[in-house]
Amino acid sequence: MNTATKNHIGRKISRIRELRDMKQEALAQALGISQQAVSAIENSETVEDAKLEEIAEALGVTVDGIKNFSEEAVFNIIGNTVTNNDNGALFNYYPTFNPMDKLIEAYEENKKLYERLLQAEKDRVAYLQGIITQNNRKI
C-alpha cells in the first residue's frame, strides 16, 4: 500500500464499512445523508473532524480507529488468530456438547410436534364429522 493510500481517509472508511458488512445505503441512512454523499466521502482524501466523528459512531469504531486503520494489520491479526493454536491446525474445534445428544433432543422435539399436529388434525376431522352428522339429521 503506498503512502497516498495509507492517508486516504475515504478509502479507510470504505474498507471499514465493507469489513463491517455494511452497504453505503445503510451508512447513509445512519448519517442522515444520501448514498451519493457517502460515495463522495469515500472518494475524498480528507474528511472534516465533525463528520468523521459521526461516521466513526455509525461504523461502531473510534475516530483514531479510522485514522490508524491498516488493512495489513487486520489481515495479520486474523492470520495470527486462526493459526496460533496448540497443534498448528487451521481450526481447533471441540464442541462443548455431545452432538448425538443434540440429535436425539431434536428428534424428541420433532416427535412431540408431530404428535400435537396429528392430534389437532384428528380433532378437526371429528369436528367436521359432527357437523356432517348434524346436517344429515336435518335433511
PDB file of C-alpha atoms in Angstrom:
ATOM      1  CA  MET A   1       0.000   0.000   0.000  1.00  0.00           C
ATOM      2  CA  ASN A   2       1.548   3.326  -0.993  1.00  0.00           C
ATOM      3  CA  THR A   3       1.654   6.439   1.196  1.00  0.00           C
ATOM      4  CA  ALA A   4      -1.231   8.145  -0.608  1.00  0.00           C
ATOM      5  CA  THR A   5      -3.498   5.176   0.081  1.00  0.00           C
ATOM      6  CA  LYS A   6      -2.390   4.930   3.729  1.00  0.00           C
ATOM      7  CA  ASN A   7      -3.521   8.520   4.414  1.00  0.00           C
ATOM      8  CA  HIS A   8      -6.713   8.385   2.306  1.00  0.00           C
ATOM      9  CA  ILE A   9      -9.427   8.630   4.976  1.00  0.00           C
ATOM     10  CA  GLY A  10     -12.221   7.950   2.489  1.00  0.00           C
ATOM     11  CA  ARG A  11     -10.719   4.605   1.453  1.00  0.00           C
ATOM     12  CA  LYS A  12     -10.243   3.673   5.114  1.00  0.00           C
ATOM     13  CA  ILE A  13     -13.911   4.451   5.790  1.00  0.00           C
ATOM     14  CA  SER A  14     -14.884   2.358   2.774  1.00  0.00           C
ATOM     15  CA  ARG A  15     -12.822  -0.659   3.891  1.00  0.00           C
ATOM     16  CA  ILE A  16     -14.077  -0.485   7.487  1.00  0.00           C
ATOM     17  CA  ARG A  17     -17.646  -0.272   6.194  1.00  0.00           C
ATOM     18  CA  GLU A  18     -17.069  -3.289   3.961  1.00  0.00           C
ATOM     19  CA  LEU A  19     -15.429  -5.267   6.773  1.00  0.00           C
ATOM     20  CA  ARG A  20     -18.461  -4.497   8.968  1.00  0.00           C
ATOM     21  CA  ASP A  21     -20.631  -5.866   6.126  1.00  0.00           C
ATOM     22  CA  MET A  22     -22.432  -2.550   5.748  1.00  0.00           C
ATOM     23  CA  LYS A  23     -23.658  -1.115   2.462  1.00  0.00           C
ATOM     24  CA  GLN A  24     -23.295   2.545   1.534  1.00  0.00           C
ATOM     25  CA  GLU A  25     -27.075   2.915   1.795  1.00  0.00           C
ATOM     26  CA  ALA A  26     -27.048   1.725   5.425  1.00  0.00           C
ATOM     27  CA  LEU A  27     -24.245   4.117   6.350  1.00  0.00           C
ATOM     28  CA  ALA A  28     -26.048   6.925   4.530  1.00  0.00           C
ATOM     29  CA  GLN A  29     -29.224   6.229   6.486  1.00  0.00           C
ATOM     30  CA  ALA A  30     -27.306   6.170   9.794  1.00  0.00           C
ATOM     31  CA  LEU A  31     -25.741   9.531   8.917  1.00  0.00           C
ATOM     32  CA  GLY A  32     -28.929  11.050   7.514  1.00  0.00           C
ATOM     33  CA  ILE A  33     -27.372  11.713   4.112  1.00  0.00           C
ATOM     34  CA  SER A  34     -27.690  10.256   0.626  1.00  0.00           C
ATOM     35  CA  GLN A  35     -25.814   7.234  -0.702  1.00  0.00           C
ATOM     36  CA  GLN A  36     -24.159   9.550  -3.221  1.00  0.00           C
ATOM     37  CA  ALA A  37     -22.837  11.689  -0.354  1.00  0.00           C
ATOM     38  CA  VAL A  38     -21.330   8.581   1.270  1.00  0.00           C
ATOM     39  CA  SER A  39     -19.711   7.700  -2.051  1.00  0.00           C
ATOM     40  CA  ALA A  40     -18.255  11.213  -2.259  1.00  0.00           C
ATOM     41  CA  ILE A  41     -16.894  10.915   1.295  1.00  0.00           C
ATOM     42  CA  GLU A  42     -15.298   7.559   0.486  1.00  0.00           C
ATOM     43  CA  ASN A  43     -13.630   9.127  -2.564  1.00  0.00           C
ATOM     44  CA  SER A  44     -12.312  12.071  -0.516  1.00  0.00           C
ATOM     45  CA  GLU A  45      -8.767  12.020   0.784  1.00  0.00           C
ATOM     46  CA  THR A  46      -9.747  14.055   3.849  1.00  0.00           C
ATOM     47  CA  VAL A  47     -12.929  14.357   5.908  1.00  0.00           C
ATOM     48  CA  GLU A  48     -13.904  17.099   8.364  1.00  0.00           C
ATOM     49  CA  ASP A  49     -13.425  16.102  12.013  1.00  0.00           C
ATOM     50  CA  ALA A  50     -17.109  16.588  12.918  1.00  0.00           C
ATOM     51  CA  LYS A  51     -18.237  14.392  10.010  1.00  0.00           C
ATOM     52  CA  LEU A  52     -15.509  11.849  10.828  1.00  0.00           C
ATOM     53  CA  GLU A  53     -16.867  11.576  14.393  1.00  0.00           C
ATOM     54  CA  GLU A  54     -20.382  10.897  13.040  1.00  0.00           C
ATOM     55  CA  ILE A  55     -19.037   8.284  10.634  1.00  0.00           C
ATOM     56  CA  ALA A  56     -16.983   6.600  13.363  1.00  0.00           C
ATOM     57  CA  GLU A  57     -20.064   6.360  15.598  1.00  0.00           C
ATOM     58  CA  ALA A  58     -22.176   4.941  12.751  1.00  0.00           C
ATOM     59  CA  LEU A  59     -19.487   2.332  11.989  1.00  0.00           C
ATOM     60  CA  GLY A  60     -19.021   1.461  15.670  1.00  0.00           C
ATOM     61  CA  VAL A  61     -15.343   2.425  15.743  1.00  0.00           C
ATOM     62  CA  THR A  62     -13.308   5.328  17.098  1.00  0.00           C
ATOM     63  CA  VAL A  63     -12.017   8.262  15.078  1.00  0.00           C
ATOM     64  CA  ASP A  64      -8.489   7.060  15.839  1.00  0.00           C
ATOM     65  CA  GLY A  65      -9.523   3.615  14.620  1.00  0.00           C
ATOM     66  CA  ILE A  66     -10.389   5.127  11.253  1.00  0.00           C
ATOM     67  CA  LYS A  67      -7.308   7.327  11.079  1.00  0.00           C
ATOM     68  CA  ASN A  68      -4.944   4.484  12.041  1.00  0.00           C
ATOM     69  CA  PHE A  69      -6.726   1.747  10.089  1.00  0.00           C
ATOM     70  CA  SER A  70      -4.368  -0.595   8.278  1.00  0.00           C
ATOM     71  CA  GLU A  71      -5.678  -3.425   6.139  1.00  0.00           C
ATOM     72  CA  GLU A  72      -2.381  -5.284   6.528  1.00  0.00           C
ATOM     73  CA  ALA A  73      -2.728  -5.157  10.319  1.00  0.00           C
ATOM     74  CA  VAL A  74      -6.255  -6.581  10.103  1.00  0.00           C
ATOM     75  CA  PHE A  75      -5.088  -9.498   7.977  1.00  0.00           C
ATOM     76  CA  ASN A  76      -2.088 -10.096  10.256  1.00  0.00           C
ATOM     77  CA  ILE A  77      -4.324 -10.215  13.311  1.00  0.00           C
ATOM     78  CA  ILE A  78      -6.769 -12.574  11.600  1.00  0.00           C
ATOM     79  CA  GLY A  79      -3.946 -14.763  10.317  1.00  0.00           C
ATOM     80  CA  ASN A  80      -2.297 -14.974  13.727  1.00  0.00           C
ATOM     81  CA  THR A  81      -5.582 -15.676  15.480  1.00  0.00           C
ATOM     82  CA  VAL A  82      -6.532 -18.505  13.127  1.00  0.00           C
ATOM     83  CA  THR A  83      -3.156 -20.267  13.033  1.00  0.00           C
ATOM     84  CA  ASN A  84      -1.844 -19.725  16.578  1.00  0.00           C
ATOM     85  CA  ASN A  85      -3.063 -22.775  18.456  1.00  0.00           C
ATOM     86  CA  ASP A  86      -1.571 -25.797  20.173  1.00  0.00           C
ATOM     87  CA  ASN A  87      -1.203 -28.233  17.312  1.00  0.00           C
ATOM     88  CA  GLY A  88      -0.759 -25.875  14.350  1.00  0.00           C
ATOM     89  CA  ALA A  89      -4.041 -26.945  12.744  1.00  0.00           C
ATOM     90  CA  LEU A  90      -6.025 -24.284  10.975  1.00  0.00           C
ATOM     91  CA  PHE A  91      -9.076 -24.704  13.187  1.00  0.00           C
ATOM     92  CA  ASN A  92      -9.287 -26.370  16.550  1.00  0.00           C
ATOM     93  CA  TYR A  93     -12.988 -27.043  17.160  1.00  0.00           C
ATOM     94  CA  TYR A  94     -14.150 -29.081  20.108  1.00  0.00           C
ATOM     95  CA  PRO A  95     -17.873 -28.838  20.831  1.00  0.00           C
ATOM     96  CA  THR A  96     -18.885 -28.339  24.446  1.00  0.00           C
ATOM     97  CA  PHE A  97     -21.836 -30.676  23.962  1.00  0.00           C
ATOM     98  CA  ASN A  98     -22.394 -34.176  22.677  1.00  0.00           C
ATOM     99  CA  PRO A  99     -23.714 -33.855  19.103  1.00  0.00           C
ATOM    100  CA  MET A 100     -25.579 -37.148  19.441  1.00  0.00           C
ATOM    101  CA  ASP A 101     -27.457 -35.795  22.463  1.00  0.00           C
ATOM    102  CA  LYS A 102     -28.476 -32.749  20.423  1.00  0.00           C
ATOM    103  CA  LEU A 103     -29.661 -35.005  17.589  1.00  0.00           C
ATOM    104  CA  ILE A 104     -31.767 -37.113  19.973  1.00  0.00           C
ATOM    105  CA  GLU A 105     -33.139 -33.977  21.611  1.00  0.00           C
ATOM    106  CA  ALA A 106     -34.166 -32.584  18.209  1.00  0.00           C
ATOM    107  CA  TYR A 107     -35.794 -35.924  17.316  1.00  0.00           C
ATOM    108  CA  GLU A 108     -37.806 -35.911  20.555  1.00  0.00           C
ATOM    109  CA  GLU A 109     -38.964 -32.319  19.980  1.00  0.00           C
ATOM    110  CA  ASN A 110     -39.997 -33.127  16.404  1.00  0.00           C
ATOM    111  CA  LYS A 111     -41.817 -36.236  17.593  1.00  0.00           C
ATOM    112  CA  LYS A 112     -43.791 -34.178  20.139  1.00  0.00           C
ATOM    113  CA  LEU A 113     -44.603 -31.595  17.484  1.00  0.00           C
ATOM    114  CA  TYR A 114     -45.759 -34.310  15.080  1.00  0.00           C
ATOM    115  CA  GLU A 115     -47.981 -35.853  17.784  1.00  0.00           C
ATOM    116  CA  ARG A 116     -49.570 -32.461  18.542  1.00  0.00           C
ATOM    117  CA  LEU A 117     -50.186 -31.799  14.847  1.00  0.00           C
ATOM    118  CA  LEU A 118     -51.670 -35.281  14.416  1.00  0.00           C
ATOM    119  CA  GLN A 119     -53.987 -34.766  17.404  1.00  0.00           C
ATOM    120  CA  ALA A 120     -55.077 -31.375  16.074  1.00  0.00           C
ATOM    121  CA  GLU A 121     -55.884 -32.979  12.717  1.00  0.00           C
ATOM    122  CA  LYS A 122     -57.870 -35.775  14.433  1.00  0.00           C
ATOM    123  CA  ASP A 123     -59.831 -33.164  16.416  1.00  0.00           C
ATOM    124  CA  ARG A 124     -60.584 -31.234  13.230  1.00  0.00           C
ATOM    125  CA  VAL A 125     -61.809 -34.393  11.462  1.00  0.00           C
ATOM    126  CA  ALA A 126     -64.018 -35.270  14.437  1.00  0.00           C
ATOM    127  CA  TYR A 127     -65.455 -31.740  14.475  1.00  0.00           C
ATOM    128  CA  LEU A 128     -66.215 -31.842  10.737  1.00  0.00           C
ATOM    129  CA  GLN A 129     -67.801 -35.291  11.057  1.00  0.00           C
ATOM    130  CA  GLY A 130     -70.018 -33.897  13.817  1.00  0.00           C
ATOM    131  CA  ILE A 131     -71.152 -31.064  11.548  1.00  0.00           C
ATOM    132  CA  ILE A 132     -71.876 -33.515   8.706  1.00  0.00           C
ATOM    133  CA  THR A 133     -73.853 -35.764  11.080  1.00  0.00           C
ATOM    134  CA  GLN A 134     -75.948 -32.806  12.294  1.00  0.00           C
ATOM    135  CA  ASN A 135     -76.650 -31.687   8.717  1.00  0.00           C
ATOM    136  CA  ASN A 136     -77.680 -35.231   7.723  1.00  0.00           C
ATOM    137  CA  ARG A 137     -80.192 -35.349  10.609  1.00  0.00           C
ATOM    138  CA  LYS A 138     -81.769 -32.078   9.449  1.00  0.00           C
ATOM    139  CA  ILE A 139     -82.316 -33.459   5.922  1.00  0.00           C
TER     140      ILE A 139
END
